[in-house]
mmCIF file of C-alpha atoms in Angstrom:
data_model
loop_
_atom_site.group_PDB
_atom_site.id
_atom_site.type_symbol
_atom_site.label_atom_id
_atom_site.label_comp_id
_atom_site.label_asym_id
_atom_site.label_seq_id
_atom_site.Cartn_x
_atom_site.Cartn_y
_atom_site.Cartn_z
ATOM 1 C CA MET A 181 0.048 0.020 0.052
ATOM 2 C CA ASN A 182 1.421 3.295 -1.002
ATOM 3 C CA ALA A 183 0.664 6.974 -0.258
ATOM 4 C CA ALA A 184 -1.497 7.375 -3.371
ATOM 5 C CA ASP A 185 -3.525 4.490 -2.701
ATOM 6 C CA THR A 186 -4.222 5.794 0.944
ATOM 7 C CA VAL A 187 -5.124 9.208 -0.481
ATOM 8 C CA LEU A 188 -7.503 7.511 -3.012
ATOM 9 C CA ALA A 189 -9.166 5.534 -0.213
ATOM 10 C CA VAL A 190 -9.747 8.584 1.891
ATOM 11 C CA ALA A 191 -10.931 10.660 -1.179
ATOM 12 C CA GLN A 192 -13.576 7.867 -1.876
ATOM 13 C CA ALA A 193 -14.644 7.732 1.673
ATOM 14 C CA LEU A 194 -15.162 11.536 1.711
ATOM 15 C CA LEU A 195 -17.116 11.390 -1.589
ATOM 16 C CA TRP A 196 -20.012 9.498 0.136
ATOM 17 C CA PRO A 197 -21.318 12.398 2.347
ATOM 18 C CA LEU A 198 -20.575 14.936 -0.461
ATOM 19 C CA ALA A 199 -22.467 13.115 -3.066
ATOM 20 C CA ALA A 200 -25.428 11.816 -1.062
ATOM 21 C CA PRO A 201 -27.322 15.128 -0.813
ATOM 22 C CA LEU A 202 -26.763 15.617 -4.552
ATOM 23 C CA LEU A 203 -28.431 12.333 -5.438
ATOM 24 C CA VAL A 204 -31.356 13.178 -3.284
ATOM 25 C CA GLY A 205 -31.548 16.671 -4.866
ATOM 26 C CA TRP A 206 -31.650 14.840 -8.395
ATOM 27 C CA VAL A 207 -34.398 12.621 -7.406
ATOM 28 C CA ARG A 208 -36.569 15.562 -6.226
ATOM 29 C CA LYS A 209 -35.639 17.594 -9.234
ATOM 30 C CA ALA A 210 -36.564 14.733 -11.560
ATOM 31 C CA LYS A 211 -39.991 14.260 -9.692
ATOM 32 C CA ALA A 212 -40.696 17.949 -10.120
ATOM 33 C CA MET A 213 -40.062 17.787 -13.755
ATOM 34 C CA LEU A 214 -42.166 14.809 -14.333
ATOM 35 C CA GLN A 215 -44.941 16.825 -12.521
ATOM 36 C CA ASN A 216 -44.445 19.940 -14.636
ATOM 37 C CA ARG A 217 -42.928 21.832 -11.962
ATOM 38 C CA ARG A 218 -39.560 23.682 -11.803
ATOM 39 C CA GLY A 219 -38.572 22.246 -8.567
ATOM 40 C CA ALA A 220 -35.767 23.197 -6.261
ATOM 41 C CA SER A 221 -32.039 23.122 -7.108
ATOM 42 C CA VAL A 222 -30.120 19.700 -6.668
ATOM 43 C CA LEU A 223 -28.068 21.571 -3.928
ATOM 44 C CA GLN A 224 -31.136 22.266 -1.876
ATOM 45 C CA PRO A 225 -30.801 19.102 0.289
ATOM 46 C CA ALA A 226 -27.186 20.209 1.161
ATOM 47 C CA ARG A 227 -28.191 23.772 1.849
ATOM 48 C CA ASN A 228 -31.204 22.270 4.309
ATOM 49 C CA LEU A 229 -28.380 20.217 6.072
ATOM 50 C CA GLY A 230 -26.313 23.403 6.600
ATOM 51 C CA LYS A 231 -29.365 25.283 7.796
ATOM 52 C CA LEU A 232 -29.996 22.405 10.460
ATOM 53 C CA PHE A 233 -26.479 22.399 11.583
ATOM 54 C CA ALA A 234 -26.775 26.197 12.293
ATOM 55 C CA LYS A 235 -29.870 25.834 14.410
ATOM 56 C CA GLU A 236 -29.923 25.371 18.059
ATOM 57 C CA THR A 237 -30.434 21.587 19.173
ATOM 58 C CA ARG A 238 -33.409 21.019 21.543
ATOM 59 C CA VAL A 239 -33.744 17.882 23.565
ATOM 60 C CA ALA A 240 -36.824 16.661 25.425
ATOM 61 C CA HIS A 241 -36.493 16.493 29.268
ATOM 62 C CA THR A 242 -37.262 13.025 29.340
ATOM 63 C CA ALA A 243 -34.481 12.035 26.869
ATOM 64 C CA SER A 244 -31.751 9.743 28.177
ATOM 65 C CA PRO A 245 -28.010 10.005 27.000
ATOM 66 C CA LEU A 246 -29.020 7.412 24.397
ATOM 67 C CA PHE A 247 -31.186 9.789 22.585
ATOM 68 C CA ARG A 248 -28.333 12.261 22.387
ATOM 69 C CA VAL A 249 -25.545 9.858 21.083
ATOM 70 C CA THR A 250 -27.673 7.968 18.643
ATOM 71 C CA PRO A 251 -27.453 10.523 15.791
ATOM 72 C CA TYR A 252 -23.668 10.090 15.925
ATOM 73 C CA ILE A 253 -23.903 6.334 16.100
ATOM 74 C CA VAL A 254 -26.332 6.303 13.205
ATOM 75 C CA PHE A 255 -24.142 8.549 10.988
ATOM 76 C CA THR A 256 -20.776 6.911 11.753
ATOM 77 C CA ALA A 257 -22.169 3.362 11.166
ATOM 78 C CA THR A 258 -23.914 4.353 7.946
ATOM 79 C CA TRP A 259 -20.754 6.236 6.620
ATOM 80 C CA LEU A 260 -18.454 3.233 7.529
ATOM 81 C CA ALA A 261 -20.902 0.887 5.858
ATOM 82 C CA ALA A 262 -20.980 3.068 2.685
ATOM 83 C CA ALA A 263 -17.099 3.382 2.758
ATOM 84 C CA ALA A 264 -16.790 -0.334 2.463
ATOM 85 C CA VAL A 265 -18.822 -0.296 -0.945
ATOM 86 C CA PRO A 266 -16.471 0.051 -3.875
ATOM 87 C CA LEU A 267 -17.576 3.385 -5.338
ATOM 88 C CA LEU A 268 -14.908 4.271 -8.012
ATOM 89 C CA SER A 269 -12.216 1.607 -7.761
ATOM 90 C CA THR A 270 -11.854 -1.945 -6.602
ATOM 91 C CA ARG A 271 -8.108 -1.556 -6.098
ATOM 92 C CA LEU A 272 -8.096 0.167 -2.706
ATOM 93 C CA PRO A 273 -6.353 -0.656 0.510
ATOM 94 C CA THR A 274 -9.929 -0.827 2.142
ATOM 95 C CA SER A 275 -10.999 -3.575 -0.512
ATOM 96 C CA ALA A 276 -10.248 -6.424 1.993
ATOM 97 C CA LEU A 277 -12.982 -4.737 4.281
ATOM 98 C CA ALA A 278 -15.443 -4.391 1.690
ATOM 99 C CA ASP A 279 -17.524 -7.506 2.879
ATOM 100 C CA VAL A 280 -21.271 -7.464 2.340
ATOM 101 C CA ILE A 281 -21.875 -9.043 5.677
ATOM 102 C CA VAL A 282 -20.058 -6.257 7.327
ATOM 103 C CA VAL A 283 -22.190 -3.687 5.418
ATOM 104 C CA ALA A 284 -25.379 -5.402 6.548
ATOM 105 C CA GLY A 285 -24.275 -5.441 9.956
ATOM 106 C CA LEU A 286 -23.295 -1.876 10.239
ATOM 107 C CA LEU A 287 -26.717 -0.963 8.734
ATOM 108 C CA GLY A 288 -28.332 -3.148 11.238
ATOM 109 C CA LEU A 289 -26.535 -1.544 14.062
ATOM 110 C CA ALA A 290 -27.745 1.943 12.866
ATOM 111 C CA ARG A 291 -31.226 0.885 12.572
ATOM 112 C CA PHE A 292 -31.091 -0.782 16.042
ATOM 113 C CA PHE A 293 -29.996 2.471 17.699
ATOM 114 C CA LEU A 294 -32.450 4.588 15.806
ATOM 115 C CA ALA A 295 -35.360 2.373 17.050
ATOM 116 C CA LEU A 296 -34.215 2.525 20.533
ATOM 117 C CA ALA A 297 -33.919 6.423 20.307
ATOM 118 C CA GLY A 298 -37.442 6.485 18.784
ATOM 119 C CA MET A 299 -38.828 4.922 21.914
ATOM 120 C CA ASP A 300 -36.536 6.660 24.250
ATOM 121 C CA VAL A 301 -38.587 9.838 24.759
ATOM 122 C CA GLY A 302 -41.802 7.870 25.404
ATOM 123 C CA THR A 303 -43.902 9.544 22.599
ATOM 124 C CA ALA A 304 -46.535 7.591 20.754
ATOM 125 C CA PHE A 305 -45.229 8.404 17.429
ATOM 126 C CA GLY A 306 -41.546 7.360 18.329
ATOM 127 C CA GLY A 307 -42.683 3.971 19.607
ATOM 128 C CA MET A 308 -44.996 3.503 16.598
ATOM 129 C CA GLY A 309 -42.232 4.311 14.082
ATOM 130 C CA ALA A 310 -39.878 1.949 15.887
ATOM 131 C CA SER A 311 -42.239 -0.923 15.710
ATOM 132 C CA ARG A 312 -43.053 -0.343 12.156
ATOM 133 C CA GLU A 313 -39.277 0.159 11.310
ATOM 134 C CA MET A 314 -38.409 -3.279 12.946
ATOM 135 C CA MET A 315 -41.270 -5.028 11.111
ATOM 136 C CA VAL A 316 -39.982 -3.789 7.740
ATOM 137 C CA SER A 317 -36.457 -4.649 8.432
ATOM 138 C CA GLY A 318 -37.375 -8.073 9.906
ATOM 139 C CA LEU A 319 -38.879 -8.881 6.444
ATOM 140 C CA ALA A 320 -36.320 -7.036 4.362
ATOM 141 C CA GLU A 321 -33.158 -8.534 5.860
ATOM 142 C CA PRO A 322 -33.990 -12.242 5.026
ATOM 143 C CA ALA A 323 -34.370 -11.100 1.309
ATOM 144 C CA LEU A 324 -31.342 -8.991 1.486
ATOM 145 C CA LEU A 325 -29.212 -11.931 2.808
ATOM 146 C CA MET A 326 -30.585 -14.454 0.254
ATOM 147 C CA ALA A 327 -29.801 -12.057 -2.541
ATOM 148 C CA VAL A 328 -26.298 -11.596 -0.974
ATOM 149 C CA PHE A 329 -25.757 -15.416 -0.796
ATOM 150 C CA THR A 330 -26.702 -15.626 -4.543
ATOM 151 C CA LEU A 331 -24.058 -13.200 -5.308
ATOM 152 C CA ALA A 332 -21.553 -14.761 -2.968
ATOM 153 C CA MET A 333 -22.156 -18.134 -4.638
ATOM 154 C CA SER A 334 -21.623 -16.851 -8.059
ATOM 155 C CA ALA A 335 -18.448 -15.076 -7.143
ATOM 156 C CA HIS A 336 -17.228 -17.506 -4.584
ATOM 157 C CA SER A 337 -16.822 -14.718 -2.039
ATOM 158 C CA THR A 338 -18.720 -12.108 0.029
ATOM 159 C CA ASN A 339 -16.196 -9.452 -0.654
ATOM 160 C CA LEU A 340 -17.934 -6.828 -2.701
ATOM 161 C CA SER A 341 -14.606 -6.070 -4.688
ATOM 162 C CA SER A 342 -14.341 -9.791 -5.548
ATOM 163 C CA VAL A 343 -18.029 -9.805 -6.733
ATOM 164 C CA VAL A 344 -17.381 -6.625 -8.899
ATOM 165 C CA ASP A 345 -14.258 -8.260 -10.449
ATOM 166 C CA HIS A 346 -16.344 -11.471 -11.082
ATOM 167 C CA GLN A 347 -18.898 -9.517 -12.894
ATOM 168 C CA LEU A 348 -16.409 -7.527 -14.847
ATOM 169 C CA ALA A 349 -14.733 -10.790 -16.070
ATOM 170 C CA GLY A 350 -18.078 -12.501 -16.842
ATOM 171 C CA GLY A 351 -19.714 -9.567 -18.680
ATOM 172 C CA THR A 352 -23.251 -10.761 -18.659
ATOM 173 C CA LEU A 353 -26.048 -10.983 -16.149
ATOM 174 C CA LEU A 354 -27.002 -14.587 -15.658
ATOM 175 C CA PRO A 355 -30.624 -15.452 -14.508
ATOM 176 C CA SER A 356 -29.691 -15.840 -10.892
ATOM 177 C CA MET A 357 -28.106 -12.346 -10.967
ATOM 178 C CA LEU A 358 -31.259 -10.761 -12.548
ATOM 179 C CA PHE A 359 -33.391 -12.340 -9.841
ATOM 180 C CA ALA A 360 -30.900 -11.154 -7.176
ATOM 181 C CA LEU A 361 -31.068 -7.493 -8.738
ATOM 182 C CA GLY A 362 -34.977 -7.526 -8.650
ATOM 183 C CA SER A 363 -34.746 -8.535 -5.042
ATOM 184 C CA LEU A 364 -32.264 -6.016 -4.282
ATOM 185 C CA ILE A 365 -34.215 -3.257 -5.814
ATOM 186 C CA LEU A 366 -37.376 -4.144 -3.746
ATOM 187 C CA VAL A 367 -35.266 -4.377 -0.521
ATOM 188 C CA ALA A 368 -33.524 -0.993 -1.254
ATOM 189 C CA VAL A 369 -36.752 0.725 -1.704
ATOM 190 C CA ALA A 370 -37.982 -0.608 1.705
ATOM 191 C CA GLU A 371 -34.690 0.028 3.522
ATOM 192 C CA THR A 372 -34.448 3.555 2.241
ATOM 193 C CA GLY A 373 -38.016 4.553 3.144
ATOM 194 C CA ARG A 374 -39.172 5.290 -0.322
ATOM 195 C CA LEU A 375 -42.539 4.731 -2.097
ATOM 196 C CA PRO A 376 -44.483 2.614 -2.177
ATOM 197 C CA ILE A 377 -43.421 1.365 1.416
ATOM 198 C CA ASP A 378 -42.819 4.796 3.071
ATOM 199 C CA ASN A 379 -43.059 8.365 1.961
ATOM 200 C CA PRO A 380 -39.996 10.475 3.091
ATOM 201 C CA THR A 381 -42.070 13.617 2.700
ATOM 202 C CA THR A 382 -45.035 12.966 4.722
ATOM 203 C CA HIS A 383 -45.768 13.826 8.278
ATOM 204 C CA LEU A 384 -49.115 12.152 8.393
ATOM 205 C CA GLU A 385 -49.165 10.132 11.598
ATOM 206 C CA LEU A 386 -50.985 7.089 10.185
ATOM 207 C CA THR A 387 -48.392 6.578 7.344
ATOM 208 C CA MET A 388 -45.009 7.626 8.866
ATOM 209 C CA ILE A 389 -42.307 4.903 9.508
ATOM 210 C CA HIS A 390 -38.749 6.485 9.310
ATOM 211 C CA GLU A 391 -40.001 10.052 9.960
ATOM 212 C CA ALA A 392 -41.879 9.017 13.008
ATOM 213 C CA MET A 393 -38.714 7.919 14.852
ATOM 214 C CA ILE A 394 -36.838 11.205 14.345
ATOM 215 C CA LEU A 395 -39.803 13.813 15.029
ATOM 216 C CA GLU A 396 -38.258 14.604 18.428
ATOM 217 C CA TYR A 397 -34.850 15.671 16.959
ATOM 218 C CA SER A 398 -33.822 19.122 15.914
ATOM 219 C CA GLY A 399 -30.762 21.088 15.000
ATOM 220 C CA ARG A 400 -27.546 19.052 14.307
ATOM 221 C CA HIS A 401 -28.963 15.812 15.529
ATOM 222 C CA LEU A 402 -31.658 15.852 12.843
ATOM 223 C CA ALA A 403 -29.070 17.105 10.338
ATOM 224 C CA LEU A 404 -26.967 14.058 11.010
ATOM 225 C CA LEU A 405 -30.011 11.577 10.769
ATOM 226 C CA GLU A 406 -31.022 13.196 7.482
ATOM 227 C CA TRP A 407 -27.572 13.028 6.180
ATOM 228 C CA ALA A 408 -27.369 9.228 7.213
ATOM 229 C CA ALA A 409 -30.556 8.475 5.380
ATOM 230 C CA GLN A 410 -29.068 10.304 2.230
ATOM 231 C CA ILE A 411 -25.910 8.268 2.402
ATOM 232 C CA ARG A 412 -27.899 5.014 2.819
ATOM 233 C CA LEU A 413 -29.818 5.904 -0.466
ATOM 234 C CA LEU A 414 -26.566 6.511 -2.227
ATOM 235 C CA LEU A 415 -25.215 3.204 -0.752
ATOM 236 C CA TYR A 416 -28.035 1.112 -2.218
ATOM 237 C CA GLY A 417 -27.731 3.019 -5.554
ATOM 238 C CA ALA A 418 -23.961 2.423 -5.701
ATOM 239 C CA LEU A 419 -24.427 -1.235 -4.904
ATOM 240 C CA ILE A 420 -27.000 -1.824 -7.631
ATOM 241 C CA ALA A 421 -24.884 0.269 -10.053
ATOM 242 C CA ASN A 422 -21.516 -1.137 -9.375
ATOM 243 C CA VAL A 423 -22.270 -4.763 -8.462
ATOM 244 C CA PHE A 424 -24.816 -5.551 -11.322
ATOM 245 C CA PHE A 425 -23.540 -3.007 -13.768
ATOM 246 C CA PRO A 426 -19.776 -2.511 -12.946
ATOM 247 C CA TRP A 427 -18.923 -1.174 -16.414
ATOM 248 C CA GLY A 428 -16.557 1.882 -15.907
ATOM 249 C CA ILE A 429 -15.455 1.224 -12.394
ATOM 250 C CA ALA A 430 -11.628 1.435 -12.183
ATOM 251 C CA THR A 431 -9.416 -1.526 -11.600
ATOM 252 C CA THR A 432 -6.260 0.453 -11.388
ATOM 253 C CA ALA A 433 -5.395 3.865 -9.758
ATOM 254 C CA GLN A 434 -4.597 5.578 -13.046
ATOM 255 C CA PRO A 435 -6.045 9.193 -13.319
ATOM 256 C CA LEU A 436 -7.724 8.328 -16.650
ATOM 257 C CA ALA A 437 -9.462 5.028 -15.252
ATOM 258 C CA LEU A 438 -10.594 7.116 -12.213
ATOM 259 C CA GLY A 439 -11.968 9.886 -14.440
ATOM 260 C CA ILE A 440 -13.900 7.282 -16.407
ATOM 261 C CA ALA A 441 -15.121 5.830 -13.216
ATOM 262 C CA VAL A 442 -16.478 9.161 -11.957
ATOM 263 C CA GLY A 443 -18.255 9.576 -15.207
ATOM 264 C CA ALA A 444 -19.706 6.048 -15.440
ATOM 265 C CA LEU A 445 -20.819 6.301 -11.825
ATOM 266 C CA ALA A 446 -22.420 9.579 -12.380
ATOM 267 C CA GLY A 447 -24.288 8.456 -15.458
ATOM 268 C CA LYS A 448 -25.540 5.273 -13.726
ATOM 269 C CA LEU A 449 -26.865 7.192 -10.680
ATOM 270 C CA LEU A 450 -28.590 9.582 -12.782
ATOM 271 C CA VAL A 451 -30.381 6.960 -14.589
ATOM 272 C CA LEU A 452 -31.336 5.202 -11.211
ATOM 273 C CA GLY A 453 -32.384 8.459 -9.749
ATOM 274 C CA ALA A 454 -34.651 9.198 -12.675
ATOM 275 C CA ALA A 455 -35.999 5.592 -12.344
ATOM 276 C CA LEU A 456 -36.799 6.113 -8.741
ATOM 277 C CA ALA A 457 -38.594 9.517 -9.583
ATOM 278 C CA VAL A 458 -40.618 7.748 -12.180
ATOM 279 C CA GLY A 459 -41.489 5.085 -9.784
ATOM 280 C CA GLU A 460 -42.591 7.460 -7.048
ATOM 281 C CA THR A 461 -44.518 9.564 -9.536
ATOM 282 C CA VAL A 462 -46.727 6.661 -10.775
ATOM 283 C CA LEU A 463 -46.993 4.726 -7.537
ATOM 284 C CA VAL A 464 -48.967 5.350 -4.332
ATOM 285 C CA LYS A 465 -47.856 4.452 -0.897
ATOM 286 C CA LYS A 466 -49.139 1.027 -0.014
ATOM 287 C CA ARG A 467 -51.085 0.475 3.395
ATOM 288 C CA LEU A 468 -48.907 -0.857 6.030
ATOM 289 C CA PHE A 469 -50.299 -4.328 6.094
ATOM 290 C CA GLN A 470 -49.420 -4.652 2.370
ATOM 291 C CA ALA A 471 -45.735 -4.207 3.062
ATOM 292 C CA PRO A 472 -45.140 -7.902 4.038
ATOM 293 C CA ALA A 473 -46.544 -8.964 0.469
ATOM 294 C CA PHE A 474 -43.999 -6.548 -1.302
ATOM 295 C CA LEU A 475 -41.091 -7.740 0.829
ATOM 296 C CA ASN A 476 -42.221 -11.401 0.454
ATOM 297 C CA LEU A 477 -41.823 -10.814 -3.358
ATOM 298 C CA ALA A 478 -38.311 -9.498 -2.808
ATOM 299 C CA PHE A 479 -37.617 -12.749 -0.789
ATOM 300 C CA LEU A 480 -39.227 -14.954 -3.568
ATOM 301 C CA PHE A 481 -36.979 -13.274 -6.307
ATOM 302 C CA ALA A 482 -33.815 -13.861 -4.110
ATOM 303 C CA LEU A 483 -34.800 -17.587 -3.513
ATOM 304 C CA ILE A 484 -35.457 -18.093 -7.266
ATOM 305 C CA GLY A 485 -32.195 -16.606 -8.015
ATOM 306 C CA LEU A 486 -30.354 -18.943 -5.540
ATOM 307 C CA LEU A 487 -32.061 -21.913 -6.927
ATOM 308 C CA SER A 488 -31.330 -20.729 -10.447
ATOM 309 C CA HIS A 489 -27.698 -20.667 -9.782
ATOM 310 C CA VAL A 490 -27.743 -24.137 -8.099
ATOM 311 C CA ILE A 491 -29.857 -25.892 -10.639
ATOM 312 C CA LEU A 492 -28.874 -24.050 -13.955
ATOM 313 C CA GLU A 493 -25.519 -22.339 -13.481
ATOM 314 C CA GLN A 494 -23.451 -24.787 -11.531
ATOM 315 C CA GLY A 495 -20.460 -25.858 -13.581
ATOM 316 C CA MET A 496 -21.000 -23.264 -16.227
#
């Protein structure tokens, strides 16, 4: 490991929190354009974070120290999980840590503390949001792990850099990978709190899931939680873009390869963001009791993908 590799690894880690608000801004801009509205600038989510950091932080009298430290734990765990995902290059000093089980564990840790903080103050909305979040995650995580096992069996590794290298060498999406892709898209929609499972812009008490857990937060605490949610959306977008469509990702640390990787990643995220905006424009939020059917479909896709690999692709 030389100094240039270390600088590249640090730059890639810093790129996550910088790019995450831009992706959210692009999704909102695309939705506004689809609805014949001008919409806010793609920089507006970053400006909102700046305003929240500048505001005073208020904490309820009934809050415990857990409530105060949770925003820092959630942001750090989410950022570390994102930093383990190959974003621009697979040849980094941190590639050995890029294990998909580690990523799932860090995201689970962040969700665990967020649910505890939601119940900590003792309000009805916080407890309601925490119970709903646990229900959704309890149904989403088996599908996520099944999709991960399909990827691991195809690449013979749970290391994301190895999976990306395997995809680059193969060049085609086998049936098992297509089913795993479908499963991961459905899981990503649920885990990032997007339509039709959750609505990130609503504050209607009967429909809130993620927003209900953070209603009591303000100031820099709320900014950190909002920032972590934006990084989580970028994480799932980069997973889908780089694991299933790895074209353009750098396999060396050469400037030209990195420049191509930046352009390719930006193009793929623009397409994914536009697809998300189209989906959220034509779909409505499902009622809460319909969420299990949505996530059961994700599990079914992942299971079919796994069986397809075992039955059809073993020995290919």
